mmCIF file of N, CA, C and O in Angstrom:
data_model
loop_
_atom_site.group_PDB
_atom_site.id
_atom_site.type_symbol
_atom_site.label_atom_id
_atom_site.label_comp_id
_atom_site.label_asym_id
_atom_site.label_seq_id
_atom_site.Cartn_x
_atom_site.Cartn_y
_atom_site.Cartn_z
ATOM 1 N N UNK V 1 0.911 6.944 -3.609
ATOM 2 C CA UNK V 1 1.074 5.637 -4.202
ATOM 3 C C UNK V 1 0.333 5.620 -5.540
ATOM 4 O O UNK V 1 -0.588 6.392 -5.810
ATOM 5 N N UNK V 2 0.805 4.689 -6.343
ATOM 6 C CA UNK V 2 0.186 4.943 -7.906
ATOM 7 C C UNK V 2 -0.414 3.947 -7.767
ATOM 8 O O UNK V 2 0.017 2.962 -7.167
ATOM 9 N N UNK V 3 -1.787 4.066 -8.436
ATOM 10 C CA UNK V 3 -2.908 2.695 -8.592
ATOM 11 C C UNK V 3 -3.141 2.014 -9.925
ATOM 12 O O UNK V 3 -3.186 2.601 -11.006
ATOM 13 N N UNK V 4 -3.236 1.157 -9.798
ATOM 14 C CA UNK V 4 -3.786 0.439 -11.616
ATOM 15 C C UNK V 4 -4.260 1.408 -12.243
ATOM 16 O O UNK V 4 -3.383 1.765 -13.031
ATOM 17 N N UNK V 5 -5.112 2.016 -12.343
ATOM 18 C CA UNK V 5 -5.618 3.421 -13.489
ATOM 19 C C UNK V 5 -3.954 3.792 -13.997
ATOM 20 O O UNK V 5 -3.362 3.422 -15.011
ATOM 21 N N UNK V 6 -3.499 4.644 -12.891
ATOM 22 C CA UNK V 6 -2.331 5.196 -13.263
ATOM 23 C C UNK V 6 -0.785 4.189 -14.391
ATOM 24 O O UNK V 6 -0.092 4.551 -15.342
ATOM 25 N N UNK V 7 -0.861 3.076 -13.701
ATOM 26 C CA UNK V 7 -0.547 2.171 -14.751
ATOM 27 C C UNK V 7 -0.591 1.500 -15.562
ATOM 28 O O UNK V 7 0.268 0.726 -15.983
ATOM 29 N N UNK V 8 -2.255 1.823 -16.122
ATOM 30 C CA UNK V 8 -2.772 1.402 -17.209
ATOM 31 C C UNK V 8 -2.613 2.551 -17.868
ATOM 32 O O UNK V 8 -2.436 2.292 -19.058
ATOM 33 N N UNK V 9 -2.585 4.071 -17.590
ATOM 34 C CA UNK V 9 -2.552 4.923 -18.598
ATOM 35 C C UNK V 9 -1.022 4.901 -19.330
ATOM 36 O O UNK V 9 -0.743 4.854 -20.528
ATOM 37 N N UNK V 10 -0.078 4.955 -18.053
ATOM 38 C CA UNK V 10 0.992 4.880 -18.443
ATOM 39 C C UNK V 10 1.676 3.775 -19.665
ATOM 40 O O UNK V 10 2.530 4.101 -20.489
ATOM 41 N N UNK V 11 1.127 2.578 -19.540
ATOM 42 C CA UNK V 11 1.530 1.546 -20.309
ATOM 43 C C UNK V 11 0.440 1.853 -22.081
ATOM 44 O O UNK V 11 0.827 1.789 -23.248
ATOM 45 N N UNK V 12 -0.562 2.082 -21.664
ATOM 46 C CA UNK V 12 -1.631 2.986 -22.928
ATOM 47 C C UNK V 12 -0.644 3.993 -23.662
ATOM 48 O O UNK V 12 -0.256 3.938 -24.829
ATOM 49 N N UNK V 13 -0.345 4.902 -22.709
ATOM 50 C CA UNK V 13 0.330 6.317 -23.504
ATOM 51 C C UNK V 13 1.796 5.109 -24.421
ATOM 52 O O UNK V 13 1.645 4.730 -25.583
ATOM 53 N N UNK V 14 2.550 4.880 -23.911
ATOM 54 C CA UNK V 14 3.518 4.227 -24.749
ATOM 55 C C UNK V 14 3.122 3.226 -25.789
ATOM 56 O O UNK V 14 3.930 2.606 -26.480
ATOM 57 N N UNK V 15 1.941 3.124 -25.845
ATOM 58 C CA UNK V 15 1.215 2.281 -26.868
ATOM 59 C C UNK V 15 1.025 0.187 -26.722
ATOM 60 O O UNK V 15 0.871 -0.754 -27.501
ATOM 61 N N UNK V 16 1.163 0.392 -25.284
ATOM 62 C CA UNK V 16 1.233 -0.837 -24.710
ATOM 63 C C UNK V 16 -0.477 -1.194 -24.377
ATOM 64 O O UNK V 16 -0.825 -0.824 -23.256
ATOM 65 N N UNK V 17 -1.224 -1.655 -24.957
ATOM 66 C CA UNK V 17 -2.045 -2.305 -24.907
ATOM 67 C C UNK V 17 -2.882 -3.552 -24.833
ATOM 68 O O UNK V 17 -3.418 -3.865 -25.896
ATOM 69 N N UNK V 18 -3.085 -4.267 -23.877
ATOM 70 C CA UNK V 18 -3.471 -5.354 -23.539
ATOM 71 C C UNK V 18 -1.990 -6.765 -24.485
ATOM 72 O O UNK V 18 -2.244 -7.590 -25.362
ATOM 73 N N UNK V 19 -0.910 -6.546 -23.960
ATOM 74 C CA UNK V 19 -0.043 -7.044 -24.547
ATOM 75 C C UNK V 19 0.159 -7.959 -23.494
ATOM 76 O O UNK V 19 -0.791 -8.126 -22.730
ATOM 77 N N UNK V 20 1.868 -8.987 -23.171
ATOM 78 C CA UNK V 20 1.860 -9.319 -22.138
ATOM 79 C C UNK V 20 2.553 -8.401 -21.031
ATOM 80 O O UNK V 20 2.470 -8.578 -19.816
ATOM 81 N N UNK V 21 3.124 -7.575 -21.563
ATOM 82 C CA UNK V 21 3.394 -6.169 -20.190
ATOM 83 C C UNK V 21 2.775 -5.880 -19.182
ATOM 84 O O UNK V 21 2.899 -5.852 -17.958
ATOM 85 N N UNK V 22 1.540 -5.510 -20.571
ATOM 86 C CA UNK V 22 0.599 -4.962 -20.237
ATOM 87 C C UNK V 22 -0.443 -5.448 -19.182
ATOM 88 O O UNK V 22 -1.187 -4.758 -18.486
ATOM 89 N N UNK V 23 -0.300 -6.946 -19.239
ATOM 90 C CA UNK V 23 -1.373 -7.849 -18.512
ATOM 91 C C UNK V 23 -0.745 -7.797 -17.431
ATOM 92 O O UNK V 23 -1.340 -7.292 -16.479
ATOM 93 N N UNK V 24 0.882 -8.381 -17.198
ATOM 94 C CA UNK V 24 1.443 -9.068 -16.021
ATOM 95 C C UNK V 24 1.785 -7.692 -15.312
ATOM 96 O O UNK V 24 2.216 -7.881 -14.175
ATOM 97 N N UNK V 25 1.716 -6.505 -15.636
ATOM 98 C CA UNK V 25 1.938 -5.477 -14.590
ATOM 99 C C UNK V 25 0.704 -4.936 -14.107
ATOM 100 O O UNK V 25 0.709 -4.598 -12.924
ATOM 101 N N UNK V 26 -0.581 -4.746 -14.900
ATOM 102 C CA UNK V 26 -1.363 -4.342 -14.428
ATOM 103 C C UNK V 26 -1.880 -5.844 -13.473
ATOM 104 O O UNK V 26 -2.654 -5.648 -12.536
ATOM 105 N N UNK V 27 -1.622 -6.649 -13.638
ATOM 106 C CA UNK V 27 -2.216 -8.040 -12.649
ATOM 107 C C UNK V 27 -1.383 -7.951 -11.668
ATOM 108 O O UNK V 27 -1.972 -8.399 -10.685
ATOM 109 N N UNK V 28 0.047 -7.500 -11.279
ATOM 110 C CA UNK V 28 0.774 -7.505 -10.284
ATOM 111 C C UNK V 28 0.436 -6.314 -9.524
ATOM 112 O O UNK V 28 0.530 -6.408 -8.300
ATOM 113 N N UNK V 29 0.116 -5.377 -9.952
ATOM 114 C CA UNK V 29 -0.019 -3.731 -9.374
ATOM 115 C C UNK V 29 -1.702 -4.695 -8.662
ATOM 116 O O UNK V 29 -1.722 -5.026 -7.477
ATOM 117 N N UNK V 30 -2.738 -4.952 -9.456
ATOM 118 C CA UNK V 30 -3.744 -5.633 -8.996
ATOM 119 C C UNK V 30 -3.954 -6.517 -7.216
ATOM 120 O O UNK V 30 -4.728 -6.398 -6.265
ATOM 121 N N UNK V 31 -2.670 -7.441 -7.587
ATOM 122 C CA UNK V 31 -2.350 -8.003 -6.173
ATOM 123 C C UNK V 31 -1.808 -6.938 -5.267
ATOM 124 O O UNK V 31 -2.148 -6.883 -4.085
ATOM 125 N N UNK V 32 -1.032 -6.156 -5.770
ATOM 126 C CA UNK V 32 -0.193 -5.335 -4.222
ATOM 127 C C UNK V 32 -1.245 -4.642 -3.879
ATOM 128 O O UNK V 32 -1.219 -4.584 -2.650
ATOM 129 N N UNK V 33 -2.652 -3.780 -4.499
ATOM 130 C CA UNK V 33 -3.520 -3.471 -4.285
ATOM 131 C C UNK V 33 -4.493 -3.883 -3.425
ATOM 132 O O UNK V 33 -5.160 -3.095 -2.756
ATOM 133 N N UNK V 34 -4.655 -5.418 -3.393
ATOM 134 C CA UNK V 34 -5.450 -6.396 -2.449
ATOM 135 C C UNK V 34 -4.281 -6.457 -1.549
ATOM 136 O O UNK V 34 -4.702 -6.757 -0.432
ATOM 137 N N UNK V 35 -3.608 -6.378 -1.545
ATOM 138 C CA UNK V 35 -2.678 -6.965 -0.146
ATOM 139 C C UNK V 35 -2.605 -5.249 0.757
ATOM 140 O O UNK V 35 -2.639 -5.120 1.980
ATOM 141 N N UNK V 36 -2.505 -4.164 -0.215
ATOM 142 C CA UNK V 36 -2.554 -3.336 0.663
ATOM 143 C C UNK V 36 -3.963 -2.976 1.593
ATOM 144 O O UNK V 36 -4.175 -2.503 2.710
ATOM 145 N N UNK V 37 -4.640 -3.397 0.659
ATOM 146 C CA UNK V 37 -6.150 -2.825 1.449
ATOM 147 C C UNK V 37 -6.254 -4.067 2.657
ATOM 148 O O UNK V 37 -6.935 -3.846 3.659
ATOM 149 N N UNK V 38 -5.668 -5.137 2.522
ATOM 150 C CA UNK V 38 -5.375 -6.303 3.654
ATOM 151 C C UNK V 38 -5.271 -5.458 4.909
ATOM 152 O O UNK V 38 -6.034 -5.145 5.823
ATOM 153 N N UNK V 39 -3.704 -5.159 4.495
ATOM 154 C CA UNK V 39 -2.977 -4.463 5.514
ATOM 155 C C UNK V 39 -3.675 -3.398 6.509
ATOM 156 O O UNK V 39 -3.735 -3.356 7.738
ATOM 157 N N UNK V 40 -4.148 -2.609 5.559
ATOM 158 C CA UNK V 40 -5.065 -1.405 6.051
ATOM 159 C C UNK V 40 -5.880 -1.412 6.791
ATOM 160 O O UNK V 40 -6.014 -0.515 7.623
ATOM 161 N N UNK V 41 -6.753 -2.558 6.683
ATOM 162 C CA UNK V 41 -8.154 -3.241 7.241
ATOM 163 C C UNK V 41 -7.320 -3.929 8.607
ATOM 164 O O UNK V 41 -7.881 -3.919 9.702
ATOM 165 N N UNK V 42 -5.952 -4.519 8.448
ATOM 166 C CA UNK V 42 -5.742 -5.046 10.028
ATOM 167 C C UNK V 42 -5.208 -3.979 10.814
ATOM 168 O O UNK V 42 -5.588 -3.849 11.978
ATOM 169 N N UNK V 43 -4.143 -2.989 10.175
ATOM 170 C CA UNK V 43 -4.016 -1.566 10.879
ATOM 171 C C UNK V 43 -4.829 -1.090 11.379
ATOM 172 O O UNK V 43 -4.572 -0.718 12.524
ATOM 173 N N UNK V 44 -6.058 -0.855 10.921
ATOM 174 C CA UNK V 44 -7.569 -0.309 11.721
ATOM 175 C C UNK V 44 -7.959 -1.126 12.458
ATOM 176 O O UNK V 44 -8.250 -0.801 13.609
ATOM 177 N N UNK V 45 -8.088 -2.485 12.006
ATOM 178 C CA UNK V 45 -8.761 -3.225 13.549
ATOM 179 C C UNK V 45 -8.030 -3.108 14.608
ATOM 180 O O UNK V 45 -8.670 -2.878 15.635
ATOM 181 N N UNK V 46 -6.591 -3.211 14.738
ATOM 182 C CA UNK V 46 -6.080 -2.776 15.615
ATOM 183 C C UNK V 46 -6.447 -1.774 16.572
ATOM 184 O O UNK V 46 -6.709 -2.009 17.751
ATOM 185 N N UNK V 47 -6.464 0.163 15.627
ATOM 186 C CA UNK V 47 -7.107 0.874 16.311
ATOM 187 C C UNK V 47 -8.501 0.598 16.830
ATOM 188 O O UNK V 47 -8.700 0.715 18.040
ATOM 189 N N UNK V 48 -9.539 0.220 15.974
ATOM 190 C CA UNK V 48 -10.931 -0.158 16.866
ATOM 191 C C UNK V 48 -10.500 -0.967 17.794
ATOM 192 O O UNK V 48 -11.141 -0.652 18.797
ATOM 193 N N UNK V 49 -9.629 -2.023 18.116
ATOM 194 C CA UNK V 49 -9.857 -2.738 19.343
ATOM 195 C C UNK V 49 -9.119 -1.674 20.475
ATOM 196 O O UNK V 49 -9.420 -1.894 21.648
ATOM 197 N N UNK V 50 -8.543 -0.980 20.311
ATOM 198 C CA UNK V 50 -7.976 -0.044 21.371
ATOM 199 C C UNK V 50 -9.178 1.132 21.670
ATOM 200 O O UNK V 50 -9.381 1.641 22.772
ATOM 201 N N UNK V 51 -9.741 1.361 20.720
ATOM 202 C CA UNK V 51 -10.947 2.879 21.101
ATOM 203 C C UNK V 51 -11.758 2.110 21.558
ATOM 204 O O UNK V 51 -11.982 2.547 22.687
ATOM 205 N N UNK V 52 -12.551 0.933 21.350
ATOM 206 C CA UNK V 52 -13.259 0.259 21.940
ATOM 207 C C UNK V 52 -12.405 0.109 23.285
ATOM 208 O O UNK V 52 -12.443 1.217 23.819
ATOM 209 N N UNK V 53 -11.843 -0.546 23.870
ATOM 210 C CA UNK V 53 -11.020 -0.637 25.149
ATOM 211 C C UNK V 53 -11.074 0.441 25.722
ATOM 212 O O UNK V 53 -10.514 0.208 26.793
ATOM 213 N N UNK V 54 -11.514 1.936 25.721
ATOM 214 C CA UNK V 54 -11.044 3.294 26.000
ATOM 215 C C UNK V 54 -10.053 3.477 26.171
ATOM 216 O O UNK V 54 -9.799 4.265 27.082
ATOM 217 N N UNK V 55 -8.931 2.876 25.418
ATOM 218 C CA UNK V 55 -7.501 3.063 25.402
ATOM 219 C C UNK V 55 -6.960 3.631 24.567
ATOM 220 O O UNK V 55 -5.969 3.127 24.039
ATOM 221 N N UNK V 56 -7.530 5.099 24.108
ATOM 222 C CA UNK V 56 -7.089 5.838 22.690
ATOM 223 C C UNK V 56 -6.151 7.029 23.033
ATOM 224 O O UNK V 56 -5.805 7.939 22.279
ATOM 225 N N UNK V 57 -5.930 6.896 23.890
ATOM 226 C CA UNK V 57 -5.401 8.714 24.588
ATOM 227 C C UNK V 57 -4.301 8.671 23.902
ATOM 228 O O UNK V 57 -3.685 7.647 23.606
ATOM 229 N N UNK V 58 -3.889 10.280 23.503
ATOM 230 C CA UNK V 58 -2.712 10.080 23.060
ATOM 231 C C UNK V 58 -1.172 10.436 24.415
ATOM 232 O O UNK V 58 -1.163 11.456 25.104
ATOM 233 N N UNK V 59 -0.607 9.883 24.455
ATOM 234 C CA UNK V 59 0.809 9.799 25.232
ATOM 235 C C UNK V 59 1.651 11.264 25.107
ATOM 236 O O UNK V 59 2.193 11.584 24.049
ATOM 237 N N UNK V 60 1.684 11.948 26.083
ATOM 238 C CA UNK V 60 2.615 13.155 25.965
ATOM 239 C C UNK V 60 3.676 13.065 26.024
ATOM 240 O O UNK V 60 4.388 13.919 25.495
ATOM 241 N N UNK V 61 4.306 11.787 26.824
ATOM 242 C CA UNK V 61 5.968 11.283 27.107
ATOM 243 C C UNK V 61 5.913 11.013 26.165
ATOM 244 O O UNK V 61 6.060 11.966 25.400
ATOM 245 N N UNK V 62 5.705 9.782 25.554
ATOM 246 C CA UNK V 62 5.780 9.307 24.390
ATOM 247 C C UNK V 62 5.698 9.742 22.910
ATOM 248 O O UNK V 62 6.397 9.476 21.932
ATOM 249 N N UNK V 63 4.593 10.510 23.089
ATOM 250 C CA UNK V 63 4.235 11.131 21.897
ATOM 251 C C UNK V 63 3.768 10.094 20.883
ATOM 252 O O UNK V 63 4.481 9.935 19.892
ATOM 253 N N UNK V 64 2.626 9.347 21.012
ATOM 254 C CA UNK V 64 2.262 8.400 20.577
ATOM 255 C C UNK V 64 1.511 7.863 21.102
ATOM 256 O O UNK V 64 1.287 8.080 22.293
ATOM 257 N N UNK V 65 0.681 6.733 20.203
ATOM 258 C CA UNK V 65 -0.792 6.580 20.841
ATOM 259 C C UNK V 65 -0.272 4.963 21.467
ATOM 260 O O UNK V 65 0.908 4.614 21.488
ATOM 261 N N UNK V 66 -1.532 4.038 21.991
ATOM 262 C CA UNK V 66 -0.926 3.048 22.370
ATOM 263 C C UNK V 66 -0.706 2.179 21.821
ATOM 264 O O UNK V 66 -0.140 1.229 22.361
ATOM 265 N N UNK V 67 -1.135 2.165 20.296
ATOM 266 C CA UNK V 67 -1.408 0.870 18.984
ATOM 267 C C UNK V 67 -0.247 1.131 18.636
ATOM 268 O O UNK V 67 0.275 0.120 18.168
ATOM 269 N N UNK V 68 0.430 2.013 18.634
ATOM 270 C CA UNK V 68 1.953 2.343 18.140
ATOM 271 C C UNK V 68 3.373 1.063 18.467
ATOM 272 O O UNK V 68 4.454 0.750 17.968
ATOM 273 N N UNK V 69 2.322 0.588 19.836
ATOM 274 C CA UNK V 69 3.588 0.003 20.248
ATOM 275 C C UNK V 69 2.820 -2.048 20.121
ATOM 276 O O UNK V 69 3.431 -3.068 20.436
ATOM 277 N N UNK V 70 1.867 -1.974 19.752
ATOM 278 C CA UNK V 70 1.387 -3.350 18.778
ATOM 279 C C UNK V 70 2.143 -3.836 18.349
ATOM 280 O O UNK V 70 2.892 -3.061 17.754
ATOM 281 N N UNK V 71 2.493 -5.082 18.288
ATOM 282 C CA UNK V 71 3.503 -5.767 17.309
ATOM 283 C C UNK V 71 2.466 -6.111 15.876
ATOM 284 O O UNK V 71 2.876 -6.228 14.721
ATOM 285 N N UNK V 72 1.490 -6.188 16.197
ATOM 286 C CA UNK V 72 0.085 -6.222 15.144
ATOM 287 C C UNK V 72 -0.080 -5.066 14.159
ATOM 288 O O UNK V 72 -0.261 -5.322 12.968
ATOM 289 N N UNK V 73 -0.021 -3.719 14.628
ATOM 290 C CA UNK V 73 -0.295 -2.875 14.287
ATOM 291 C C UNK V 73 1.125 -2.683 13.359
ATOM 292 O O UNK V 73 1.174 -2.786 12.133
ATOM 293 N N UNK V 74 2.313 -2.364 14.306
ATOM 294 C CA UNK V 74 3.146 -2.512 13.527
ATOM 295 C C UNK V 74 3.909 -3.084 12.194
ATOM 296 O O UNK V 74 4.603 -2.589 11.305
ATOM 297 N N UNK V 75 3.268 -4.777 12.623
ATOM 298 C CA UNK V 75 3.287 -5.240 11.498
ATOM 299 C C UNK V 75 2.821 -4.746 9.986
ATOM 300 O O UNK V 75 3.496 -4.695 8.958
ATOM 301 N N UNK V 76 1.219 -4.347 10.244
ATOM 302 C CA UNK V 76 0.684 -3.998 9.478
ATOM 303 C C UNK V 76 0.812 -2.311 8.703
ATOM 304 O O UNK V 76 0.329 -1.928 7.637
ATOM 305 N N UNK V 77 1.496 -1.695 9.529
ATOM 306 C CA UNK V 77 2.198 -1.109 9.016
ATOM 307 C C UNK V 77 3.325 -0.929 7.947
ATOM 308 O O UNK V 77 3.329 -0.245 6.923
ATOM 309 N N UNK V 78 4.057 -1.555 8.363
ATOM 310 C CA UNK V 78 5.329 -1.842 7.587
ATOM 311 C C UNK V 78 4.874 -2.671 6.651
ATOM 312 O O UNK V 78 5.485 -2.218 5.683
ATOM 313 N N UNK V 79 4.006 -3.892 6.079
ATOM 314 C CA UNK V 79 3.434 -3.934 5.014
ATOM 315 C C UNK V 79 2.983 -2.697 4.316
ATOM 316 O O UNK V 79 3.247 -2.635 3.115
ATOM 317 N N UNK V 80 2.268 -1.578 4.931
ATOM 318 C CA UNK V 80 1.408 -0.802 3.624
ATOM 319 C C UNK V 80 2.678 -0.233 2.898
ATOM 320 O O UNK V 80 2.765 -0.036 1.685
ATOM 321 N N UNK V 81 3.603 -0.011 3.799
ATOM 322 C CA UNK V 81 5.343 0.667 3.651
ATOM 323 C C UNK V 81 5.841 -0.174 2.808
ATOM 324 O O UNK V 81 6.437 0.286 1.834
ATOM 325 N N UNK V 82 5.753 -1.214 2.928
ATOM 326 C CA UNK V 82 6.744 -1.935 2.202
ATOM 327 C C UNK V 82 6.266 -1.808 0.751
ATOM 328 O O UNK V 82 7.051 -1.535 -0.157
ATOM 329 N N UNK V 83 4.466 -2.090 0.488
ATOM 330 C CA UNK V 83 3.889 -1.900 -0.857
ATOM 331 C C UNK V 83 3.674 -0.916 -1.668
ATOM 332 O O UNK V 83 3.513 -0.868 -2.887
ATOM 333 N N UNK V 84 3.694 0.093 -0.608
ATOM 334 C CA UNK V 84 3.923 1.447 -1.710
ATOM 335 C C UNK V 84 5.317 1.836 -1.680
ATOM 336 O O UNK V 84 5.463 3.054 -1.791
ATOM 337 N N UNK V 85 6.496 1.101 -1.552
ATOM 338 C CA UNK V 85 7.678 1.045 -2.264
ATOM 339 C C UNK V 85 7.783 0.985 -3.387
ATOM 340 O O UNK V 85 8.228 1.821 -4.173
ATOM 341 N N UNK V 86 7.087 -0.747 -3.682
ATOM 342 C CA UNK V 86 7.104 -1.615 -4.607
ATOM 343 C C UNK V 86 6.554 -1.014 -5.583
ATOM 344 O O UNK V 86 7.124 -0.930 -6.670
ATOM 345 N N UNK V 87 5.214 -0.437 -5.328
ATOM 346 C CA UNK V 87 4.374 0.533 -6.163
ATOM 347 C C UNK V 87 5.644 1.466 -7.090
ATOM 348 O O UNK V 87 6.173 1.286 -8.187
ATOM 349 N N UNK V 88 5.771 2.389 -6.146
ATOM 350 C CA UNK V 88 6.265 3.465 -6.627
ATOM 351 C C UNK V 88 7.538 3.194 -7.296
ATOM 352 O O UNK V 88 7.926 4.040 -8.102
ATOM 353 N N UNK V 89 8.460 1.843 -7.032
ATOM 354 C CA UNK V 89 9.652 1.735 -7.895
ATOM 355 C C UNK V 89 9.188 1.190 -8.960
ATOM 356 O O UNK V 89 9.750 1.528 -10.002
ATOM 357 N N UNK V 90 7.874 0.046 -9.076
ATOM 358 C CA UNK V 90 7.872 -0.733 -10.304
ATOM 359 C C UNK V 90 6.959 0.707 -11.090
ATOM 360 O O UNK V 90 6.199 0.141 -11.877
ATOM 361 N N UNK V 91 6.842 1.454 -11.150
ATOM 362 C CA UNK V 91 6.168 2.577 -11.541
ATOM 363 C C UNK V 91 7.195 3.309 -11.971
ATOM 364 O O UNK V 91 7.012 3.689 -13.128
ATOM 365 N N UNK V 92 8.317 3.700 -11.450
ATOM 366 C CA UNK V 92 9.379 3.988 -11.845
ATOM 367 C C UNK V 92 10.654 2.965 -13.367
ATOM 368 O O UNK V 92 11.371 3.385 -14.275
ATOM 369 N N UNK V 93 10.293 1.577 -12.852
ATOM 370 C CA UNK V 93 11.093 0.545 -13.936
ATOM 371 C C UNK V 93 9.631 1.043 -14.878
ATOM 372 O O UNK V 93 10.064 1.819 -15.730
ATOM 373 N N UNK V 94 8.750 0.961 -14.977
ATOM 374 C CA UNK V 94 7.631 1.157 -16.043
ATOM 375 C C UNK V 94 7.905 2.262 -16.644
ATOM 376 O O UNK V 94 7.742 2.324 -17.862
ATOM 377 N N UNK V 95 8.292 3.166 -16.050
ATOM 378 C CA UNK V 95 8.145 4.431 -16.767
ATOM 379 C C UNK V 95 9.873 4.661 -17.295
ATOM 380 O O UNK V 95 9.942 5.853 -17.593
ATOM 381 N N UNK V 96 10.612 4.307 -17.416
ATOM 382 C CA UNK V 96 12.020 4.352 -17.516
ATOM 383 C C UNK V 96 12.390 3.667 -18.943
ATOM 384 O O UNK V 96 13.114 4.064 -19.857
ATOM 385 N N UNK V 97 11.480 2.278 -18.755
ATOM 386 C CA UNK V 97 11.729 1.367 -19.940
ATOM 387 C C UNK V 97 11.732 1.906 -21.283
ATOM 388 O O UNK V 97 10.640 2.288 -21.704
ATOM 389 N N UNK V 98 13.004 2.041 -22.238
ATOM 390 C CA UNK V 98 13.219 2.608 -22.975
ATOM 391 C C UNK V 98 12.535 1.900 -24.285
ATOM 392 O O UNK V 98 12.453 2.377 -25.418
ATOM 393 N N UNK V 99 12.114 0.758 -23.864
ATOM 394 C CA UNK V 99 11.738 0.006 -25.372
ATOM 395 C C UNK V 99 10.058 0.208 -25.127
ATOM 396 O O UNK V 99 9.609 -0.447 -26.068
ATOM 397 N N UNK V 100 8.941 0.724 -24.423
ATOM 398 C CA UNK V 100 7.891 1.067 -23.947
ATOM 399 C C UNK V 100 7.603 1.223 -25.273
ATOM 400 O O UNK V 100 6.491 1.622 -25.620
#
């Protein structure tokens, strides 16, 4: 996943500097950043409340642990998924933009 550094250099190298591009992408990359570390932080509590429980084993039928099947966990999953989409395509429209 690409982080603000990475899209501040990128928007720098094309000579985009503290412009409004420059502000409203590095402030949007900013938020998906807080929302991912959100995500992350409830994905893990998840696991601590299961290792705490001694409920960490991993499943040989299954092949999978038991947080797998969380609707919590899951959730929070598919957020970090969903944001390093977003990441990586608006990183892609950034880097594409021919008028940069």
């Amino acid at each position: 996943m690409h982080t603000r550094a990475s899209f501040e250099k990128l928007l720098h190298d094309h000579g985009r500097y503290l412009d409004d591009l420059y502000i409203i992408t590095v402030r949007y990359v900013n938020y998906l950043e807080e929302q991912y570390e959100m995500a992350y932080v409830r994905s893990e509590e998840v696991i601590r409340e299961y290792k705490e429980a001694g409920n960490d084993q991993f499943d040989d039928k299954t092949y999978s642990y038991p947080w797998y099947h969380d609707e919590r966990w899951d959730e929070a999953t598919d957020t970090l998924e969903a944001i390093e989409d977003e990441v990586d395509e608006l990183y892609k429209i950034v880097e594409g933009m021919d008028y940069i």
